[in-house]
Coordinates of C-alpha atoms in Angstrom, one line a residue:
M1 CA -16.1 -4.5 10.7
T2 CA -17.3 -1.2 12.0
S3 CA -17.1 0.4 15.4
S4 CA -19.6 2.6 17.2
I5 CA -16.8 4.4 19.0
P6 CA -16.3 7.8 17.4
A7 CA -12.8 8.7 16.2
V8 CA -11.0 11.5 18.0
D9 CA -12.2 15.0 17.0
T10 CA -15.2 13.7 15.0
R11 CA -18.0 16.1 14.2
T12 CA -21.7 15.6 13.8
A13 CA -23.3 16.5 10.5
D14 CA -24.7 19.7 12.1
E15 CA -21.3 21.1 12.9
S16 CA -19.3 19.8 9.9
T17 CA -17.9 22.1 7.3
L18 CA -17.0 19.3 4.9
Q19 CA -18.2 19.7 1.4
A20 CA -16.9 16.4 0.1
V21 CA -14.7 13.4 0.9
L22 CA -12.2 12.0 -1.5
L23 CA -10.9 8.5 -1.0
D24 CA -7.6 8.4 -2.9
M25 CA -6.8 5.1 -4.6
D26 CA -3.3 6.3 -5.6
G27 CA -2.4 8.7 -8.3
T28 CA -5.1 11.3 -7.4
L29 CA -3.4 13.2 -4.6
V30 CA -0.2 11.3 -4.3
D31 CA 1.6 8.7 -6.3
T32 CA 2.8 5.9 -4.1
E33 CA 3.1 3.0 -6.6
G34 CA 6.8 3.5 -6.8
F35 CA 7.2 3.5 -3.0
W36 CA 5.0 0.4 -2.8
W37 CA 7.1 -1.5 -5.4
D38 CA 10.3 -0.5 -3.6
V39 CA 8.9 -1.9 -0.4
E40 CA 8.0 -5.2 -2.1
V41 CA 11.5 -5.4 -3.6
A42 CA 13.1 -4.8 -0.2
V43 CA 10.9 -7.2 1.7
F44 CA 11.4 -10.0 -0.8
A45 CA 15.2 -9.3 -0.9
E46 CA 15.2 -9.8 2.9
L47 CA 13.4 -13.1 2.3
G48 CA 16.1 -14.1 -0.2
H49 CA 14.2 -13.5 -3.4
T50 CA 14.6 -11.0 -6.3
L51 CA 11.5 -9.5 -7.8
L52 CA 11.6 -9.3 -11.6
D53 CA 10.3 -6.2 -13.4
E54 CA 7.7 -8.3 -15.1
Y55 CA 6.1 -9.1 -11.8
R56 CA 5.4 -5.4 -11.3
E57 CA 3.3 -5.3 -14.4
V58 CA 1.1 -8.1 -12.8
V59 CA 0.7 -6.6 -9.3
V60 CA 0.5 -2.9 -9.9
G61 CA -2.9 -1.5 -8.9
G62 CA -4.1 -4.8 -7.5
P63 CA -5.4 -5.6 -4.1
M64 CA -2.8 -6.7 -1.5
T65 CA -4.2 -10.3 -1.2
R66 CA -3.9 -10.9 -5.0
S67 CA -0.6 -9.1 -5.5
A68 CA 1.2 -10.6 -2.4
A69 CA -0.1 -14.1 -3.2
Y70 CA 1.1 -13.8 -6.8
L71 CA 4.6 -12.7 -5.6
I72 CA 4.8 -15.6 -3.1
Q73 CA 3.9 -18.0 -5.9
A74 CA 6.2 -16.4 -8.5
T75 CA 9.2 -16.4 -6.2
G76 CA 8.6 -19.5 -4.2
A77 CA 9.0 -17.5 -1.0
R78 CA 8.2 -19.5 2.1
I79 CA 6.0 -17.1 3.9
A80 CA 2.3 -17.0 4.7
L81 CA 0.2 -14.4 3.0
A82 CA -0.9 -12.9 6.3
E83 CA 2.7 -12.6 7.5
L84 CA 3.8 -11.0 4.3
S85 CA 0.9 -8.6 4.4
V86 CA 2.0 -7.4 7.8
L87 CA 5.6 -7.0 6.7
L88 CA 4.6 -5.1 3.6
N89 CA 2.2 -2.8 5.4
A90 CA 4.7 -2.0 8.2
R91 CA 7.5 -1.3 5.8
F92 CA 5.3 0.9 3.6
A93 CA 4.1 2.9 6.6
E94 CA 7.7 3.4 7.7
T95 CA 8.7 4.4 4.1
I96 CA 6.0 7.0 3.6
G97 CA 6.1 8.2 7.2
G98 CA 8.2 11.2 6.3
G99 CA 5.7 12.2 3.7
V100 CA 5.3 11.8 0.0
P101 CA 5.2 14.4 -2.8
L102 CA 1.8 15.6 -3.9
M103 CA 0.6 15.1 -7.5
P104 CA 0.7 18.2 -9.6
G105 CA -2.3 20.4 -8.8
A106 CA -3.2 18.5 -5.6
R107 CA -2.4 21.3 -3.2

């Protein structure tokens, strides 16, 4: 869904100095995979489940819906996908809120 309401401090093309936009899918500017896995482990621990290292190999790099659904199925956790997604995203935002280290050469 898109919005016609401009974001704060948006610029028109005429006044923009941007030369390019980079959408980071992880590992380009920062490496957050380890943080994400730690969040998954913590959230599932709070739900009473242990995530096995072999699960990480299945979910790494995948979209949230596929990864979270797999972890629910693999662990037998009694939680809806939508609810788990909210928990994971909230905890991840909290975890990286203080910043994450840049990849070598990113600065």
